[in-house]
PDB file of C-alpha atoms in Angstrom:
ATOM      1  CA  MET V 641      70.470 111.827  89.914  1.00 51.00           C
ATOM      2  CA  SER V 642      67.412 109.086  91.130  1.00 64.00           C
ATOM      3  CA  GLU V 643      69.654 106.783  88.926  1.00 90.00           C
ATOM      4  CA  VAL V 644      72.732 107.772  91.572  1.00 93.00           C
ATOM      5  CA  LYS V 645      71.130 107.323  94.196  1.00 93.00           C
ATOM      6  CA  GLU V 646      69.977 103.293  93.204  1.00 95.00           C
ATOM      7  CA  VAL V 647      73.306 102.675  92.599  1.00 96.00           C
ATOM      8  CA  GLN V 648      74.689 103.854  95.832  1.00 97.00           C
ATOM      9  CA  SER V 649      72.056 102.308  97.676  1.00 97.00           C
ATOM     10  CA  ALA V 650      72.338  98.642  95.790  1.00 97.00           C
ATOM     11  CA  ILE V 651      76.257  99.166  95.915  1.00 98.00           C
ATOM     12  CA  ALA V 652      75.377  99.897 100.062  1.00 98.00           C
ATOM     13  CA  GLY V 653      73.463  96.696 100.111  1.00 98.00           C
ATOM     14  CA  TYR V 654      75.641  94.189  98.512  1.00 98.00           C
ATOM     15  CA  ILE V 655      78.629  95.410 100.588  1.00 98.00           C
ATOM     16  CA  GLY V 656      77.096  95.171 103.899  1.00 97.00           C
ATOM     17  CA  LYS V 657      75.809  91.323 102.322  1.00 97.00           C
ATOM     18  CA  VAL V 658      79.308  90.708 101.423  1.00 97.00           C
ATOM     19  CA  LEU V 659      81.133  92.027 104.821  1.00 97.00           C
ATOM     20  CA  ARG V 660      78.226  89.984 106.936  1.00 96.00           C
ATOM     21  CA  GLU V 661      78.175  86.481 105.400  1.00 96.00           C
ATOM     22  CA  SER V 662      81.953  86.612 105.083  1.00 95.00           C
ATOM     23  CA  PHE V 663      82.410  87.994 109.037  1.00 94.00           C
ATOM     24  CA  GLY V 664      79.700  86.257 110.516  1.00 92.00           C
ATOM     25  CA  LYS V 665      78.296  89.781 111.496  1.00 93.00           C
ATOM     26  CA  GLY V 666      77.941  92.582 109.195  1.00 94.00           C
ATOM     27  CA  PRO V 667      77.940  96.602 109.835  1.00 97.00           C
ATOM     28  CA  ILE V 668      75.339  99.154 111.555  1.00 96.00           C
ATOM     29  CA  SER V 669      75.158 101.335 108.828  1.00 96.00           C
ATOM     30  CA  VAL V 670      77.076 101.423 104.618  1.00 98.00           C
ATOM     31  CA  HIS V 671      76.766 104.553 102.896  1.00 97.00           C
ATOM     32  CA  THR V 672      78.577 104.703  99.389  1.00 98.00           C
ATOM     33  CA  THR V 673      79.400 107.632  97.395  1.00 97.00           C
ATOM     34  CA  TRP V 674      79.477 107.085  93.368  1.00 97.00           C
ATOM     35  CA  ALA V 675      81.549 110.028  91.496  1.00 96.00           C
ATOM     36  CA  PRO V 676      83.354 108.861  89.220  1.00 96.00           C
ATOM     37  CA  PRO V 677      86.658 108.138  88.485  1.00 97.00           C
ATOM     38  CA  TYR V 678      86.009 107.464  92.261  1.00 98.00           C
ATOM     39  CA  PHE V 679      83.758 105.707  94.343  1.00 98.00           C
ATOM     40  CA  CYS V 680      83.935 105.677  98.314  1.00 99.00           C
ATOM     41  CA  VAL V 681      82.404 103.044 100.580  1.00 98.00           C
ATOM     42  CA  HIS V 682      81.971 104.053 104.467  1.00 98.00           C
ATOM     43  CA  ILE V 683      81.917 100.945 107.005  1.00 98.00           C
ATOM     44  CA  ARG V 684      80.256 102.255 110.141  1.00 97.00           C
ATOM     45  CA  ASP V 685      80.124 100.230 113.958  1.00 97.00           C
ATOM     46  CA  PHE V 686      81.772  96.909 111.815  1.00 97.00           C
ATOM     47  CA  LEU V 687      83.457  94.875 114.494  1.00 95.00           C
ATOM     48  CA  VAL V 688      83.595  91.294 114.996  1.00 94.00           C
ATOM     49  CA  PRO V 689      83.820  90.124 118.537  1.00 94.00           C
ATOM     50  CA  MET V 690      86.859  88.185 118.495  1.00 94.00           C
ATOM     51  CA  GLU V 691      88.595  91.241 116.815  1.00 95.00           C
ATOM     52  CA  GLN V 692      87.414  93.224 119.334  1.00 94.00           C
ATOM     53  CA  ILE V 693      89.637  90.258 122.325  1.00 95.00           C
ATOM     54  CA  LEU V 694      92.076  91.316 119.845  1.00 95.00           C
ATOM     55  CA  ILE V 695      92.193  94.682 119.737  1.00 95.00           C
ATOM     56  CA  GLN V 696      92.024  95.049 123.612  1.00 94.00           C
ATOM     57  CA  LYS V 697      95.174  92.885 124.029  1.00 94.00           C
ATOM     58  CA  ASN V 698      97.038  95.195 121.363  1.00 94.00           C
ATOM     59  CA  GLU V 699      97.145  93.114 118.679  1.00 94.00           C
ATOM     60  CA  GLY V 700      95.392  95.373 116.224  1.00 92.00           C
ATOM     61  CA  ARG V 701      97.685  94.769 113.756  1.00 92.00           C
ATOM     62  CA  LYS V 702      96.921  90.903 113.222  1.00 94.00           C
ATOM     63  CA  VAL V 703      92.935  92.687 112.713  1.00 96.00           C
ATOM     64  CA  GLU V 704      93.818  94.356 109.707  1.00 94.00           C
ATOM     65  CA  GLU V 705      95.910  91.449 108.527  1.00 93.00           C
ATOM     66  CA  LEU V 706      93.302  88.790 108.908  1.00 94.00           C
ATOM     67  CA  ARG V 707      90.790  91.840 107.112  1.00 96.00           C
ATOM     68  CA  GLU V 708      93.374  92.432 104.782  1.00 94.00           C
ATOM     69  CA  MET V 709      93.592  88.515 103.812  1.00 94.00           C
ATOM     70  CA  LEU V 710      89.931  88.178 103.700  1.00 94.00           C
ATOM     71  CA  MET V 711      89.599  91.563 101.762  1.00 95.00           C
ATOM     72  CA  GLY V 712      91.787  90.401  98.806  1.00 94.00           C
ATOM     73  CA  VAL V 713      89.546  86.894  98.572  1.00 95.00           C
ATOM     74  CA  LEU V 714      86.514  89.077  97.789  1.00 96.00           C
ATOM     75  CA  TYR V 715      88.104  91.728  96.173  1.00 96.00           C
ATOM     76  CA  ALA V 716      87.001  89.726  92.410  1.00 96.00           C
ATOM     77  CA  ASP V 717      83.417  89.497  93.337  1.00 97.00           C
ATOM     78  CA  ILE V 718      83.294  93.041  94.666  1.00 98.00           C
ATOM     79  CA  LYS V 719      84.879  94.258  91.321  1.00 98.00           C
ATOM     80  CA  ALA V 720      81.967  91.985  89.212  1.00 98.00           C
ATOM     81  CA  GLU V 721      79.049  93.146  91.471  1.00 98.00           C
ATOM     82  CA  LEU V 722      79.882  96.827  91.127  1.00 98.00           C
ATOM     83  CA  GLU V 723      80.756  96.324  86.867  1.00 98.00           C
ATOM     84  CA  ALA V 724      77.304  94.158  87.314  1.00 97.00           C
ATOM     85  CA  VAL V 725      75.475  97.029  89.170  1.00 96.00           C
ATOM     86  CA  THR V 726      76.820  99.999  86.901  1.00 96.00           C
ATOM     87  CA  GLY V 727      77.823  99.137  83.820  1.00 96.00           C
ATOM     88  CA  GLU V 728      81.530 100.726  84.459  1.00 96.00           C
ATOM     89  CA  GLU V 729      84.997  98.768  85.277  1.00 97.00           C
ATOM     90  CA  ILE V 730      86.373  99.180  87.867  1.00 98.00           C
ATOM     91  CA  LEU V 731      89.898 100.172  87.712  1.00 98.00           C
ATOM     92  CA  ASP V 732      91.318  99.420  91.433  1.00 97.00           C
ATOM     93  CA  ILE V 733      89.707  98.889  94.707  1.00 98.00           C
ATOM     94  CA  TYR V 734      91.809  99.526  97.970  1.00 98.00           C
ATOM     95  CA  THR V 735      90.423  98.819 101.701  1.00 97.00           C
ATOM     96  CA  ASN V 736      91.259 100.868 105.294  1.00 97.00           C
ATOM     97  CA  TRP V 737      90.115 100.080 108.513  1.00 97.00           C
ATOM     98  CA  ASN V 738      89.726 102.647 111.690  1.00 96.00           C
ATOM     99  CA  LEU V 739      89.935  99.821 113.846  1.00 95.00           C
ATOM    100  CA  HIS V 740      89.353 102.114 117.325  1.00 91.00           C
ATOM    101  CA  HIS V 741      86.638 103.504 115.538  1.00 94.00           C
ATOM    102  CA  ARG V 742      84.946 100.333 114.270  1.00 96.00           C
ATOM    103  CA  SER V 743      84.547 101.996 110.795  1.00 98.00           C
ATOM    104  CA  GLY V 744      86.456 101.485 107.067  1.00 98.00           C
ATOM    105  CA  VAL V 745      86.456 102.515 103.751  1.00 98.00           C
ATOM    106  CA  ILE V 746      86.211 100.575 100.567  1.00 98.00           C
ATOM    107  CA  PHE V 747      87.632 103.266  98.087  1.00 98.00           C
ATOM    108  CA  GLY V 748      88.281 102.640  94.041  1.00 98.00           C
ATOM    109  CA  THR V 749      88.889 104.255  91.135  1.00 98.00           C
ATOM    110  CA  ILE V 750      86.423 104.304  87.452  1.00 98.00           C
ATOM    111  CA  ASP V 751      87.679 103.860  83.839  1.00 96.00           C
ATOM    112  CA  THR V 752      85.359 106.872  82.948  1.00 88.00           C
ATOM    113  CA  PRO V 753      86.677 110.422  82.150  1.00 76.00           C
ATOM    114  CA  LEU V 754      87.095 112.880  85.196  1.00 67.00           C
ATOM    115  CA  GLU V 755      84.183 115.423  84.405  1.00 63.00           C
ATOM    116  CA  GLN V 756      85.453 118.795  83.881  1.00 57.00           C
ATOM    117  CA  GLU V 757      85.229 121.229  86.615  1.00 58.00           C
ATOM    118  CA  SER V 758      84.115 124.666  86.152  1.00 53.00           C
ATOM    119  CA  GLY V 759      85.773 127.420  87.254  1.00 56.00           C
ATOM    120  CA  THR V 760      88.764 127.299  89.372  1.00 68.00           C
ATOM    121  CA  ALA V 761      89.285 125.180  92.635  1.00 76.00           C
ATOM    122  CA  ASP V 762      87.328 127.324  95.586  1.00 90.00           C
ATOM    123  CA  LYS V 763      90.002 129.196  98.352  1.00 93.00           C
ATOM    124  CA  TRP V 764      89.937 125.927 100.886  1.00 95.00           C
ATOM    125  CA  GLN V 765      90.346 123.165  98.183  1.00 96.00           C
ATOM    126  CA  GLU V 766      93.694 125.258  97.643  1.00 96.00           C
ATOM    127  CA  GLU V 767      94.727 126.033 101.065  1.00 96.00           C
ATOM    128  CA  VAL V 768      94.437 122.136 101.666  1.00 97.00           C
ATOM    129  CA  ASN V 769      96.675 121.713  98.525  1.00 96.00           C
ATOM    130  CA  SER V 770      99.232 124.111  99.981  1.00 96.00           C
ATOM    131  CA  VAL V 771      99.523 122.466 103.659  1.00 96.00           C
ATOM    132  CA  VAL V 772      99.514 119.214 102.863  1.00 96.00           C
ATOM    133  CA  LYS V 773     102.331 119.621  99.725  1.00 96.00           C
ATOM    134  CA  LYS V 774     104.373 121.717 102.368  1.00 95.00           C
ATOM    135  CA  ALA V 775     104.108 119.019 104.903  1.00 94.00           C
ATOM    136  CA  GLY V 776     105.233 116.383 102.703  1.00 92.00           C
ATOM    137  CA  GLU V 777     108.219 118.552 101.894  1.00 92.00           C
ATOM    138  CA  ASN V 778     109.534 118.808 105.617  1.00 90.00           C
ATOM    139  CA  LYS V 779     108.507 115.895 106.140  1.00 89.00           C
ATOM    140  CA  GLU V 780     109.473 113.254 103.467  1.00 88.00           C
ATOM    141  CA  GLY V 781     111.991 115.262 101.822  1.00 87.00           C
ATOM    142  CA  LEU V 782     109.307 115.004  98.505  1.00 87.00           C
ATOM    143  CA  SER V 783     107.571 117.544  96.877  1.00 87.00           C
ATOM    144  CA  ALA V 784     104.300 115.551  95.599  1.00 92.00           C
ATOM    145  CA  VAL V 785     101.600 116.467  93.163  1.00 95.00           C
ATOM    146  CA  VAL V 786      98.572 117.241  95.339  1.00 97.00           C
ATOM    147  CA  ASP V 787      95.060 117.873  94.301  1.00 97.00           C
ATOM    148  CA  THR V 788      91.777 117.923  96.628  1.00 97.00           C
ATOM    149  CA  LYS V 789      87.988 117.106  95.430  1.00 96.00           C
ATOM    150  CA  PRO V 790      85.268 116.716  97.501  1.00 96.00           C
ATOM    151  CA  LEU V 791      83.332 113.667  96.339  1.00 97.00           C
ATOM    152  CA  ASN V 792      80.349 115.136  97.667  1.00 95.00           C
ATOM    153  CA  HIS V 793      78.628 116.853 100.532  1.00 92.00           C
ATOM    154  CA  ARG V 794      80.386 113.848 103.117  1.00 94.00           C
ATOM    155  CA  VAL V 795      83.398 112.829 101.445  1.00 98.00           C
ATOM    156  CA  VAL V 796      87.012 114.774 100.737  1.00 98.00           C
ATOM    157  CA  LEU V 797      89.246 113.139  99.018  1.00 98.00           C
ATOM    158  CA  ILE V 798      93.046 114.439  99.303  1.00 98.00           C
ATOM    159  CA  GLU V 799      94.770 112.399  95.771  1.00 98.00           C
ATOM    160  CA  ARG V 800      98.573 113.238  96.095  1.00 98.00           C
ATOM    161  CA  THR V 801     101.165 111.338  92.947  1.00 97.00           C
ATOM    162  CA  SER V 802     105.370 111.085  93.495  1.00 96.00           C
ATOM    163  CA  VAL V 803     105.032 110.169  96.426  1.00 96.00           C
ATOM    164  CA  LEU V 804     107.881 107.775  97.248  1.00 96.00           C
ATOM    165  CA  THR V 805     112.060 108.945  97.376  1.00 94.00           C
ATOM    166  CA  PRO V 806     114.361 107.461  94.730  1.00 94.00           C
ATOM    167  CA  VAL V 807     115.673 105.601  98.377  1.00 95.00           C
ATOM    168  CA  GLU V 808     111.973 104.062  99.080  1.00 96.00           C
ATOM    169  CA  ARG V 809     111.648 103.013  95.614  1.00 95.00           C
ATOM    170  CA  GLN V 810     114.931 100.811  96.069  1.00 97.00           C
ATOM    171  CA  LEU V 811     113.588  99.462  99.100  1.00 97.00           C
ATOM    172  CA  ILE V 812     109.920  98.230  98.203  1.00 97.00           C
ATOM    173  CA  GLU V 813     111.751  96.752  95.342  1.00 96.00           C
ATOM    174  CA  GLU V 814     114.079  94.777  97.523  1.00 97.00           C
ATOM    175  CA  GLY V 815     110.669  94.020  99.250  1.00 97.00           C
ATOM    176  CA  HIS V 816     110.208  96.261 102.120  1.00 97.00           C
ATOM    177  CA  ALA V 817     107.160  97.124 100.694  1.00 96.00           C
ATOM    178  CA  GLY V 818     104.717  96.714 103.932  1.00 94.00           C
ATOM    179  CA  GLU V 819     107.628  98.595 106.016  1.00 95.00           C
ATOM    180  CA  ILE V 820     107.603 102.039 104.176  1.00 96.00           C
ATOM    181  CA  GLU V 821     103.862 101.740 104.193  1.00 96.00           C
ATOM    182  CA  ALA V 822     103.817 101.653 107.978  1.00 94.00           C
ATOM    183  CA  ALA V 823     106.513 104.318 108.079  1.00 95.00           C
ATOM    184  CA  LYS V 824     104.964 106.867 105.789  1.00 96.00           C
ATOM    185  CA  THR V 825     101.549 106.290 106.938  1.00 96.00           C
ATOM    186  CA  THR V 826     102.648 107.351 110.206  1.00 95.00           C
ATOM    187  CA  LEU V 827     104.110 110.929 108.560  1.00 94.00           C
ATOM    188  CA  VAL V 828     100.938 110.819 107.327  1.00 96.00           C
ATOM    189  CA  LYS V 829      99.221 111.008 110.148  1.00 95.00           C
ATOM    190  CA  SER V 830     101.472 113.318 111.825  1.00 95.00           C
ATOM    191  CA  ILE V 831     100.446 115.836 109.246  1.00 93.00           C
ATOM    192  CA  ILE V 832      96.986 115.119 109.936  1.00 94.00           C
ATOM    193  CA  GLU V 833      97.438 116.098 113.416  1.00 94.00           C
ATOM    194  CA  GLU V 834     100.294 118.732 113.221  1.00 94.00           C
ATOM    195  CA  THR V 835      98.538 120.827 110.783  1.00 94.00           C
ATOM    196  CA  ASN V 836      95.200 122.710 110.483  1.00 94.00           C
ATOM    197  CA  LEU V 837      93.800 120.641 107.946  1.00 96.00           C
ATOM    198  CA  LEU V 838      91.177 119.199 109.081  1.00 96.00           C
ATOM    199  CA  ALA V 839      90.133 123.541 110.395  1.00 95.00           C
ATOM    200  CA  LEU V 840      90.284 123.657 106.348  1.00 95.00           C
ATOM    201  CA  MET V 841      87.670 121.177 105.392  1.00 95.00           C
ATOM    202  CA  PRO V 842      84.239 122.472 104.774  1.00 92.00           C
ATOM    203  CA  ARG V 843      83.014 120.482 107.546  1.00 94.00           C
ATOM    204  CA  GLU V 844      83.805 118.382 110.250  1.00 95.00           C
ATOM    205  CA  VAL V 845      85.873 115.455 109.892  1.00 96.00           C
ATOM    206  CA  ILE V 846      84.543 112.778 111.344  1.00 95.00           C
ATOM    207  CA  ASP V 847      86.482 109.537 109.861  1.00 96.00           C
ATOM    208  CA  PRO V 848      90.466 109.900 108.046  1.00 97.00           C
ATOM    209  CA  PHE V 849      91.705 107.545 106.103  1.00 98.00           C
ATOM    210  CA  ILE V 850      94.461 106.423 104.382  1.00 98.00           C
ATOM    211  CA  ILE V 851      95.676 104.425 101.656  1.00 98.00           C
ATOM    212  CA  TRP V 852      98.619 103.863  99.557  1.00 98.00           C
ATOM    213  CA  ASP V 853      99.561 102.321  96.048  1.00 98.00           C
ATOM    214  CA  LEU V 854     102.874 102.267  95.929  1.00 97.00           C
ATOM    215  CA  ASP V 855     103.378 100.667  92.623  1.00 96.00           C
ATOM    216  CA  LYS V 856     101.740 103.700  91.129  1.00 97.00           C
ATOM    217  CA  ASP V 857     103.562 106.233  93.063  1.00 97.00           C
ATOM    218  CA  ILE V 858     100.005 107.453  94.371  1.00 98.00           C
ATOM    219  CA  ASN V 859      98.660 108.086  98.057  1.00 98.00           C
ATOM    220  CA  TYR V 860      94.834 108.547  98.522  1.00 99.00           C
ATOM    221  CA  LEU V 861      93.345 110.432 102.030  1.00 98.00           C
ATOM    222  CA  ILE V 862      89.791 110.105 101.747  1.00 99.00           C
ATOM    223  CA  PHE V 863      87.713 112.301 105.226  1.00 98.00           C
ATOM    224  CA  ILE V 864      84.613 111.687 106.444  1.00 98.00           C
ATOM    225  CA  CYS V 865      82.798 114.598 106.962  1.00 96.00           C
ATOM    226  CA  SER V 866      79.297 115.214 108.992  1.00 92.00           C
ATOM    227  CA  SER V 867      76.335 114.900 107.498  1.00 80.00           C
ATOM    228  CA  LYS V 868      74.609 117.618 109.147  1.00 72.00           C
ATOM    229  CA  GLU V 869      74.081 120.701 107.591  1.00 51.00           C
ATOM    230  CA  SER V 870      74.446 122.959 111.670  1.00 37.00           C
ATOM    231  CA  GLU V 871      78.046 121.331 111.850  1.00 45.00           C
ATOM    232  CA  ALA V 872      79.394 122.651 108.573  1.00 43.00           C
ATOM    233  CA  LYS V 873      81.779 125.005 108.627  1.00 45.00           C
TER     234      LYS V 873
END
């Protein structure tokens, strides 16, 4: 456990440093969850003055595009540093931002086998899987494979696979990936808002994130939960 904590601390320190050097201002806090085959870095209170001005002018999409471009440049360095710190191969790295919360996540997958879980999934996990699967069928017209995994007491991951219809795959091949991702993000947000999904979580959700890998036909929903025991459900 101490080794995991050291890894998490090293990653958090590195990410905070990289963001500060690249954006001119770093986040107030960085919390890392290292849970092979996944990792998640939650970034809080991260918004530079120019970004704040753009958001006030309803130009949040520009902020996201600029961050996406800059993070794309940084991915190789981040991957190399994480591999040096952990000794594990990093397969994929993604980012998602919640600008109005001034927060974000750097999420990724690790080339290591998933540890076999003892017993069956908890009841709340099964209920979440059922709600998300049914809502996806109703809103997206597809039957995705849904798997809910608590990475620790603060982070819940919902992994959906087979999330694209044949029409969507064709549109992506024709160069419309951006439009497809935006439309599907809106649908997933409605699933979160219109179902009892958040109420099923074991703790209060303080920050939800939505990540897509359309090439691999995967959608990740990441829920950052309260760390306070008194707020646990």
